[in-house]
Each structure stands twice: as structure tokens, then as C-alpha cells.
XYZ file of C-alpha atoms in Angstrom:
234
model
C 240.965 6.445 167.073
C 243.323 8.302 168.397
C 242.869 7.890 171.698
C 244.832 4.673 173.316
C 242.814 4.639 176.544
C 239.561 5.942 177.687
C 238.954 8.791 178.968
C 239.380 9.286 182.501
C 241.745 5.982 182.530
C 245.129 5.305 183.942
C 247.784 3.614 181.579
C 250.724 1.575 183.567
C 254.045 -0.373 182.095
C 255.629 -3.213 183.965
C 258.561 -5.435 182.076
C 256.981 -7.162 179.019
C 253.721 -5.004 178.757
C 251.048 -2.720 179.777
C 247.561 -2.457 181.441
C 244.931 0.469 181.868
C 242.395 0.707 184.081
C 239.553 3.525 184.935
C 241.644 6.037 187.514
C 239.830 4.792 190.590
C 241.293 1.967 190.150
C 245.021 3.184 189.359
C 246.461 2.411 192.768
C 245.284 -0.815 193.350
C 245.557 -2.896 190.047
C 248.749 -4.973 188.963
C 249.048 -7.324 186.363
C 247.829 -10.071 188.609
C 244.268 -8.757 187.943
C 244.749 -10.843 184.388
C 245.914 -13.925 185.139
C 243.740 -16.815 184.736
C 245.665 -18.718 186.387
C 244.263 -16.449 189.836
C 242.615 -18.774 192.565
C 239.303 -17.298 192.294
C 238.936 -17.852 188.208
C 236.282 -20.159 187.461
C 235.893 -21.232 183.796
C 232.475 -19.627 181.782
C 230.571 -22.372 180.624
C 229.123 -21.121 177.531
C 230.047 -19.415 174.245
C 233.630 -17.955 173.738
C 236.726 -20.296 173.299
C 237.222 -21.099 176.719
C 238.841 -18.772 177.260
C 236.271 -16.297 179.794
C 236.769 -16.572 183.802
C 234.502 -15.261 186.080
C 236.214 -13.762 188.969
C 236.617 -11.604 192.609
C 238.247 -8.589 193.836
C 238.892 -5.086 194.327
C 237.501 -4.613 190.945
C 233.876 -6.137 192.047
C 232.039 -8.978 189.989
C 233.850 -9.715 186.547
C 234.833 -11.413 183.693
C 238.378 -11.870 182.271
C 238.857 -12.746 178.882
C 242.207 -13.378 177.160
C 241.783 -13.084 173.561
C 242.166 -15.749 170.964
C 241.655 -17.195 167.621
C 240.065 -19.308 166.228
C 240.233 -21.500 162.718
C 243.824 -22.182 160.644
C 246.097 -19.689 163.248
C 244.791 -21.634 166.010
C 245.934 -24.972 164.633
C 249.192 -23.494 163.938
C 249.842 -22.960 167.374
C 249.515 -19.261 167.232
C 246.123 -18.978 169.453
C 246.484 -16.186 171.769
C 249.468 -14.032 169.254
C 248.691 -10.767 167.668
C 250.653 -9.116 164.983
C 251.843 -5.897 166.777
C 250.755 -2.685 165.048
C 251.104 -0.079 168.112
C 249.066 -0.012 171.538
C 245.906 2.149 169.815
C 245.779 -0.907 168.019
C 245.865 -3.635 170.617
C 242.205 -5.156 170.515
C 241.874 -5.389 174.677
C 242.139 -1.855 174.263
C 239.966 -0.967 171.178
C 237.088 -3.069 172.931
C 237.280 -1.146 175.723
C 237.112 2.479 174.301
C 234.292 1.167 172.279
C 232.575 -0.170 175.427
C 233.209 3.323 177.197
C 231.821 5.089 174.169
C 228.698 2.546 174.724
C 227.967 3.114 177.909
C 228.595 7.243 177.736
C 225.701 6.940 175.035
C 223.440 5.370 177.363
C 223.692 1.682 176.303
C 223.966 -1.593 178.244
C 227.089 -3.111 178.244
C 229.612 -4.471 180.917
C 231.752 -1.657 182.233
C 235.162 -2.106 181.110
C 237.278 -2.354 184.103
C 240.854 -2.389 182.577
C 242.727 -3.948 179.546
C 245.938 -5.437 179.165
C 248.894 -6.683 176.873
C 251.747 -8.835 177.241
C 254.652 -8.932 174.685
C 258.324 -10.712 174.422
C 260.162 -7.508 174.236
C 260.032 -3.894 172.189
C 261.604 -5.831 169.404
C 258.693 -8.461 169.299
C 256.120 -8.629 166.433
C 253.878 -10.233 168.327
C 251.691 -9.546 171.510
C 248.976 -11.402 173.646
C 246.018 -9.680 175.892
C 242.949 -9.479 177.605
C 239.933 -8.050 179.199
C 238.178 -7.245 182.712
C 234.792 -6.030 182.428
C 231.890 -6.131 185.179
C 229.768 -8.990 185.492
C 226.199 -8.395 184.347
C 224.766 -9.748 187.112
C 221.917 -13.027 186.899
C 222.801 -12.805 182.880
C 221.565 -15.668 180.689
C 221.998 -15.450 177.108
C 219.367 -15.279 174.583
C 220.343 -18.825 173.513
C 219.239 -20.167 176.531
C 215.879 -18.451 176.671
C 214.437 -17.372 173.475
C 210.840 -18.714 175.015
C 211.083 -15.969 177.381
C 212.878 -13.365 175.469
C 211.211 -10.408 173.699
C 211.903 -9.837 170.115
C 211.137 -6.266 170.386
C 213.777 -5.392 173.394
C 216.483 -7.083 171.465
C 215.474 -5.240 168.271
C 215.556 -1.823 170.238
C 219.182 -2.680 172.038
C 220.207 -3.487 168.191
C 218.764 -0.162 166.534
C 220.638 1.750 169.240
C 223.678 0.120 169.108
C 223.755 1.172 165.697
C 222.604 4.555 165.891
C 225.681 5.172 167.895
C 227.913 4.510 165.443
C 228.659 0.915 166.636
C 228.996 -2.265 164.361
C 229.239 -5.495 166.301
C 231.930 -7.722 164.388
C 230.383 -11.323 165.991
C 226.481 -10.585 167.091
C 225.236 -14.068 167.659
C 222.897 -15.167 170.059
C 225.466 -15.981 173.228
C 226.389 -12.129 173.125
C 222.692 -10.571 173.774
C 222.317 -11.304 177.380
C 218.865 -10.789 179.694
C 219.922 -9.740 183.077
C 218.326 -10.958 186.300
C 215.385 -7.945 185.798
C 215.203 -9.079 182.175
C 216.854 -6.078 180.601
C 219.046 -6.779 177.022
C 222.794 -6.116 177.400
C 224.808 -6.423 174.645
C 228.614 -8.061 175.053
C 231.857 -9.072 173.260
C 233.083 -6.198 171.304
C 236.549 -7.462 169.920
C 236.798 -6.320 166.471
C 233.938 -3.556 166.495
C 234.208 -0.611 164.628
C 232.982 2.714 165.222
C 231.833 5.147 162.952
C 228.460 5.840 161.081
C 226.860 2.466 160.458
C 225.643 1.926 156.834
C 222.131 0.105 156.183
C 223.943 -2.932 154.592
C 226.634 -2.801 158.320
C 223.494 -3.231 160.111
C 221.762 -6.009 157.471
C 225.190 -8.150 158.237
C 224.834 -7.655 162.123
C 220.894 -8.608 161.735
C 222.090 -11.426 159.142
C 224.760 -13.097 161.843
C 222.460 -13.096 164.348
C 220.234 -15.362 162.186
C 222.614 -17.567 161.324
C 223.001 -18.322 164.875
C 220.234 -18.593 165.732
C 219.240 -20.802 163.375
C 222.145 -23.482 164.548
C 221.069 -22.617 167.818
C 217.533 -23.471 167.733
C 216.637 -24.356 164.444
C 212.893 -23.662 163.054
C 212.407 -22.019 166.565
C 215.572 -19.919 165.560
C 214.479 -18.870 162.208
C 211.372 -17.780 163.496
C 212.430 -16.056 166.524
C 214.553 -13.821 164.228
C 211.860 -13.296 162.022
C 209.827 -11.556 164.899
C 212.450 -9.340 165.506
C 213.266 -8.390 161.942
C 209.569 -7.163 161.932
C 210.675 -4.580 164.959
C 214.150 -3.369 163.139
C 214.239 -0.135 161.557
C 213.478 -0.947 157.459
């Protein structure tokens, strides 16, 4: 995309990076907004790499997330680093515009709330960052409750997802939450891509979310899944 931001956000600079937020927002955010380190953060308990904070303020209800990896990089010490290719491509920022582009098209997701990255100076190949979006609120994910959960919602939230143009890069079964009225919202969109969705896109989506389910809850898992797949689009 070309865009950096979304529309209708606000992009600010302070020494060693740069955050965006939605314009309402514009005069009151700082850096500080980021920080895990914040006295209200409190650690989320599931899914994610512990690396998710629930926490207060102006912004209402939300979740930070700093991004990082996972596997070999991680061991190597190089966790929360990002090769820098330019700011459209910083991934607190790419999840965002894809999360804006969600919610314009009628989805549930969290409302982005502002992204940020951090770097060691214009000269550095490297950058870290992270994410504020709203808190959904009484969420519980579908790991947690697939004796309650229906097949058919999650199916629909899946179908639409993909029918606008949305491929989820990690849809396992701690990123479909139920919220406190038991509506589906669909999180964590680091490494989405937009853009038409091909049959076989959506098959590997569909095909994730089995895997995980399966470790989640075995036989249950498997068969869970296998109720939805009967409410996908063939």
C-alpha cells in the first residue's frame, strides 16, 4: 500500500522514532502510550509471546503489543528487531491499516488506536514496534470455549474476512474471540495481506485453524473444525 497511515490518522516523530494515532487522539498521545513498562500494564495471560499488556488511559480499554519473533531469531537474541525497509513497511503500521480497512468494511475487530516504531538512528537497519488497539470487552477466546461456541458464527466472521480481501497470516484458535454478548471478533493481524483472496489463501487460513485446534483440544478439536468446514463457502 501506499498509504503509511490510515486515513484520518495523525503521524508524529520524536528522537529515535515515530507513532500515529487516529486524529482525535493527536494532541494527547506521546510515546509513553507504548511502554510496557507503564504502571497500569498488566501482562495477557494467554496466547501471544508475552508480550500483550492490557492497559488504561486517555485512549480507553486496550491492549499493547510489542512485536516479536519467535523460533531461530529469537534465540539469537534478535526478538523484538526488524530489518528496516521504510515506515509503509513497518508491521505496527501495516496491521493497523489492515485493521482500519476491516472495520470500514463492517467487520469485528479491535479498533486500532495508534502504532509505533523505535529505531537506533536514520542510519540503523534495524527497528522495534508495537500496537494499541481497543479492548474487546468480556473477550474469551475460542480455545477456551469451543462447548459454547458456534461453528457457524465463526465460519461467517471467516467467509467475510475473506471476501474483503483479507488473508490472516496466523488464524489459530486464541485469535477468534467471543465477546461478552457472544459475538466473533477476529484479532492479531501482523503479517496479513490484503488483496483478492484465492480459494487455496482461504484453504491455508481454514487449514491453520485446524491445526490448532487440534493441539488445542484434540478429538474435540478435530471435530469442532469439522462442523465449521461444513458452514465455509466450498
Amino acid at each position: 500500500m501506499r498509504n503509511r497511515i490510515p486515513p484520518g490518522w495523525a503521524e508524529h516523530r520524536f528522537p529515535g522514532g515515530a507513532f500515529c494515532v487516529p486524529a482525535r487522539f493527536s494532541g494527547r498521545a506521546d510515546p509513553g502510550w507504548f511502554d510496557a513498562r507503564r504502571p497500569d500494564a498488566i501482562p495477557v495471560g494467554e496466547g501471544g509471546r508475552q508480550a500483550a499488556w492490557f492497559v488504561e488511559g486517555d485512549h480507553g480499554p486496550a491492549v499493547l503489543r510489542h512485536y516479536r519473533r519467535g523460533g531461530l531469531r529469537a534465540r539469537l537474541g534478535g526478538r523484538e528487531s526488524y530489518l528496516w525497509l521504510g515506515e509503509p513497511r513497518v508491521r505496527a503500521w501495516a496491521e493497523a491499516r489492515v485493521l482500519d480497512h476491516l472495520r470500514r468494511a463492517g467487520l469485528r475487530v479491535p479498533e486500532p488506536l495508534g502504532a509505533i516504531y523505535w529505531r537506533g538512528g536514520p542510519s540503523s537497519f534495524f527497528y522495534r514496534n508495537a500496537i494499541l488497539v481497543a479492548r474487546v470487552a468480556g473477550a474469551q477466546a475460542l480455545a477456551g470455549r469451543l462447548d459454547q461456541a458456534d461453528p457457524a458464527a465463526v465460519a461467517r466472521a471467516i467467509a467475510a474476512m475473506h471476501a474483503a480481501g483479507v488473508w490472516h497470516a496466523d488464524l489459530n484458535a486464541y485469535n477468534i474471540l467471543f465477546d461478552a454478548g457472544g459475538q466473533v471478533w477476529l484479532i492479531d493481524f501482523d503479517r496479513a495481506r490484503l488483496g483478492v483472496v484465492s480459494p487455496e489463501q482461504a484453504q491455508k487460513n481454514r487449514l491453520r485453524l485446524r491445526r490448532s485446534l487440534v493441539k488445542v483440544a484434540g478429538a474435540r478439536g478435530a471435530q469442532w473444525w469439522d462442523a465449521l468446514s461444513r458452514c465455509l463457502p466450498s
